Amino acid sequence: MPQSEPDFFELLKEARHSAVHLEMRDAYGVGDESEDFDRWVTSGKRDSDPTSPYWAPWVSVISETVARGVKVRRARIVSEPVTDYIRWEHAGTVVNIAAGEEIRWLPRRLASGIALPGNDFWLFDEKIVLFNHFTGNGDWAGQELSAVPDVAQLCASAFTAVWDSGIPHDEYKV
């Protein structure tokens, strides 16, 4: 690994074939999401405008990545009945899909036989893993980069198993 590790956006820009993301928590407490989440809780209205200040940077980077031929897929393992956070996430997923992501949902009860890494991750070209760490309350706690082939293989196998069992977004109701 180089002395200065690339961040998420650099890794995404360097991806040639695939970028896959596995999310396994039922709630996150990430600060930059809190305003939109709180508004949804009180009003039931979710920002789903891809040009809004909240979404535009994400839509831009994903659209550019997909336009280069990189397949961007996201799978979410969720407990049922789902949490308010997952309902909020589900309501905003239309923007992820409009940007070019493919998204599937896997009820946790169907994931029992899948060997999973202990943390959410992004896997780039099945070689580089960027683990996302969170506190017990779901707040951001940093990232960890790995280029260890066995770790990448574990993440690739886990993602494929979740993806193959997952329900496409347009079919998954919360």
GROMACS .gro file of C-alpha atoms in nm:
model
  174
    1MET     CA    1   0.000   0.000   0.000
    2PRO     CA    2   0.121   0.350  -0.070
    3GLN     CA    3   0.204   0.575   0.225
    4SER     CA    4  -0.099   0.790   0.150
    5GLU     CA    5  -0.399   0.562   0.113
    6PRO     CA    6  -0.657   0.656  -0.148
    7ASP     CA    7  -0.997   0.766  -0.024
    8PHE     CA    8  -1.332   0.631  -0.140
    9PHE     CA    9  -1.365   0.871  -0.433
   10GLU     CA   10  -1.014   0.796  -0.558
   11LEU     CA   11  -1.083   0.423  -0.538
   12LEU     CA   12  -1.407   0.466  -0.727
   13LYS     CA   13  -1.232   0.670  -0.996
   14GLU     CA   14  -0.966   0.397  -1.029
   15ALA     CA   15  -1.222   0.114  -1.056
   16ARG     CA   16  -1.224  -0.050  -1.399
   17HIS     CA   17  -1.501  -0.313  -1.378
   18SER     CA   18  -1.693  -0.319  -1.053
   19ALA     CA   19  -1.763  -0.144  -0.727
   20VAL     CA   20  -1.987  -0.330  -0.485
   21HIS     CA   21  -2.112  -0.219  -0.148
   22LEU     CA   22  -2.249  -0.435   0.134
   23GLU     CA   23  -2.445  -0.267   0.413
   24MET     CA   24  -2.540  -0.476   0.716
   25ARG     CA   25  -2.667  -0.236   0.982
   26ASP     CA   26  -3.033  -0.158   1.056
   27ALA     CA   27  -2.956   0.202   1.142
   28TYR     CA   28  -2.676   0.448   1.094
   29GLY     CA   29  -2.622   0.773   1.278
   30VAL     CA   30  -2.399   0.944   1.027
   31GLY     CA   31  -2.407   1.318   1.077
   32ASP     CA   32  -2.452   1.428   0.717
   33GLU     CA   33  -2.770   1.221   0.689
   34SER     CA   34  -2.932   1.336   1.013
   35GLU     CA   35  -3.105   1.650   0.881
   36ASP     CA   36  -3.275   1.465   0.594
   37PHE     CA   37  -3.362   1.169   0.820
   38ASP     CA   38  -3.511   1.397   1.089
   39ARG     CA   39  -3.720   1.579   0.826
   40TRP     CA   40  -3.847   1.244   0.692
   41VAL     CA   41  -3.938   1.127   1.046
   42THR     CA   42  -4.146   1.439   1.113
   43SER     CA   43  -4.292   1.498   0.766
   44GLY     CA   44  -4.270   1.168   0.578
   45LYS     CA   45  -4.099   1.358   0.297
   46ARG     CA   46  -3.766   1.231   0.169
   47ASP     CA   47  -3.531   1.433  -0.047
   48SER     CA   48  -3.537   1.239  -0.373
   49ASP     CA   49  -3.423   1.520  -0.600
   50PRO     CA   50  -3.100   1.404  -0.768
   51THR     CA   51  -2.999   1.769  -0.818
   52SER     CA   52  -3.040   1.866  -0.450
   53PRO     CA   53  -2.729   1.964  -0.251
   54TYR     CA   54  -2.769   1.640  -0.053
   55TRP     CA   55  -2.775   1.407  -0.357
   56ALA     CA   56  -2.596   1.591  -0.641
   57PRO     CA   57  -2.236   1.499  -0.545
   58TRP     CA   58  -2.328   1.130  -0.513
   59VAL     CA   59  -2.530   1.122  -0.833
   60SER     CA   60  -2.244   1.289  -1.019
   61VAL     CA   61  -1.973   1.048  -0.908
   62ILE     CA   62  -2.186   0.737  -0.957
   63SER     CA   63  -2.313   0.850  -1.297
   64GLU     CA   64  -1.957   0.919  -1.412
   65THR     CA   65  -1.841   0.581  -1.282
   66VAL     CA   66  -2.122   0.389  -1.450
   67ALA     CA   67  -2.064   0.583  -1.775
   68ARG     CA   68  -1.704   0.450  -1.774
   69GLY     CA   69  -1.845   0.095  -1.777
   70VAL     CA   70  -1.803   0.020  -1.406
   71LYS     CA   71  -2.091  -0.180  -1.263
   72VAL     CA   72  -2.195  -0.032  -0.927
   73ARG     CA   73  -2.405  -0.259  -0.708
   74ARG     CA   74  -2.523  -0.226  -0.347
   75ALA     CA   75  -2.677  -0.493  -0.126
   76ARG     CA   76  -2.841  -0.430   0.210
   77ILE     CA   77  -2.905  -0.693   0.475
   78VAL     CA   78  -3.200  -0.579   0.686
   79SER     CA   79  -3.391  -0.704   0.988
   80GLU     CA   80  -3.768  -0.726   0.951
   81PRO     CA   81  -3.983  -0.550   1.032
   82VAL     CA   82  -3.743  -0.284   0.912
   83THR     CA   83  -3.635   0.015   1.121
   84ASP     CA   84  -3.735   0.373   1.047
   85TYR     CA   85  -3.384   0.427   0.914
   86ILE     CA   86  -3.427   0.146   0.659
   87ARG     CA   87  -3.765   0.289   0.553
   88TRP     CA   88  -3.596   0.625   0.502
   89GLU     CA   89  -3.310   0.460   0.311
   90HIS     CA   90  -3.558   0.266   0.096
   91ALA     CA   91  -3.745   0.588   0.015
   92GLY     CA   92  -3.425   0.749  -0.114
   93THR     CA   93  -3.300   0.451  -0.311
   94VAL     CA   94  -3.474   0.575  -0.625
   95VAL     CA   95  -3.196   0.833  -0.651
   96ASN     CA   96  -2.922   0.570  -0.619
   97ILE     CA   97  -3.087   0.376  -0.899
   98ALA     CA   98  -3.133   0.685  -1.115
   99ALA     CA   99  -2.759   0.751  -1.076
  100GLY     CA  100  -2.685   0.403  -1.209
  101GLU     CA  101  -2.655   0.180  -0.904
  102GLU     CA  102  -2.825  -0.159  -0.888
  103ILE     CA  103  -2.964  -0.234  -0.543
  104ARG     CA  104  -3.095  -0.544  -0.372
  105TRP     CA  105  -3.230  -0.609  -0.022
  106LEU     CA  106  -3.185  -0.929   0.175
  107PRO     CA  107  -3.397  -0.998   0.484
  108ARG     CA  108  -3.154  -1.093   0.763
  109ARG     CA  109  -3.335  -1.421   0.830
  110LEU     CA  110  -3.223  -1.533   0.481
  111ALA     CA  111  -2.857  -1.448   0.548
  112SER     CA  112  -2.791  -1.700   0.826
  113GLY     CA  113  -2.593  -1.938   0.605
  114ILE     CA  114  -2.372  -1.669   0.449
  115ALA     CA  115  -2.016  -1.611   0.576
  116LEU     CA  116  -2.000  -1.233   0.621
  117PRO     CA  117  -1.716  -0.996   0.710
  118GLY     CA  118  -1.770  -0.811   1.037
  119ASN     CA  119  -1.807  -0.469   0.879
  120ASP     CA  120  -1.977  -0.294   0.589
  121PHE     CA  121  -1.748  -0.257   0.291
  122TRP     CA  122  -1.689  -0.138  -0.062
  123LEU     CA  123  -1.502  -0.380  -0.289
  124PHE     CA  124  -1.337  -0.242  -0.601
  125ASP     CA  125  -1.263  -0.474  -0.895
  126GLU     CA  126  -1.269  -0.767  -0.650
  127LYS     CA  127  -0.920  -0.662  -0.530
  128ILE     CA  128  -0.934  -0.365  -0.296
  129VAL     CA  129  -1.162  -0.356   0.011
  130LEU     CA  130  -1.258  -0.041   0.194
  131PHE     CA  131  -1.419  -0.132   0.525
  132ASN     CA  132  -1.647   0.123   0.687
  133HIS     CA  133  -1.637   0.129   1.067
  134PHE     CA  134  -1.920   0.262   1.282
  135THR     CA  135  -1.972   0.322   1.652
  136GLY     CA  136  -2.236   0.132   1.844
  137ASN     CA  137  -2.475   0.420   1.776
  138GLY     CA  138  -2.403   0.400   1.403
  139ASP     CA  139  -2.190   0.710   1.379
  140TRP     CA  140  -1.891   0.719   1.150
  141ALA     CA  141  -1.575   0.569   1.308
  142GLY     CA  142  -1.337   0.557   1.011
  143GLN     CA  143  -1.225   0.333   0.730
  144GLU     CA  144  -0.977   0.053   0.678
  145LEU     CA  145  -0.823  -0.033   0.344
  146SER     CA  146  -0.716  -0.386   0.255
  147ALA     CA  147  -0.557  -0.534  -0.054
  148VAL     CA  148  -0.508  -0.876   0.106
  149PRO     CA  149  -0.632  -1.131  -0.150
  150ASP     CA  150  -0.800  -1.358   0.108
  151VAL     CA  151  -0.989  -1.061   0.255
  152ALA     CA  152  -1.100  -0.947  -0.091
  153GLN     CA  153  -1.210  -1.302  -0.171
  154LEU     CA  154  -1.415  -1.321   0.152
  155CYS     CA  155  -1.586  -0.993   0.066
  156ALA     CA  156  -1.646  -1.094  -0.296
  157SER     CA  157  -1.797  -1.427  -0.189
  158ALA     CA  158  -2.013  -1.263   0.076
  159PHE     CA  159  -2.138  -0.996  -0.163
  160THR     CA  160  -2.217  -1.251  -0.435
  161ALA     CA  161  -2.409  -1.471  -0.191
  162VAL     CA  162  -2.609  -1.174  -0.060
  163TRP     CA  163  -2.669  -1.040  -0.411
  164ASP     CA  164  -2.782  -1.377  -0.547
  165SER     CA  165  -3.033  -1.416  -0.261
  166GLY     CA  166  -3.135  -1.050  -0.253
  167ILE     CA  167  -3.458  -0.895  -0.372
  168PRO     CA  168  -3.433  -0.623  -0.639
  169HIS     CA  169  -3.526  -0.281  -0.503
  170ASP     CA  170  -3.840  -0.242  -0.713
  171GLU     CA  171  -3.973  -0.572  -0.572
  172TYR     CA  172  -3.878  -0.518  -0.206
  173LYS     CA  173  -4.150  -0.350  -0.004
  174VAL     CA  174  -4.097  -0.200   0.343
   0.00000   0.00000   0.00000
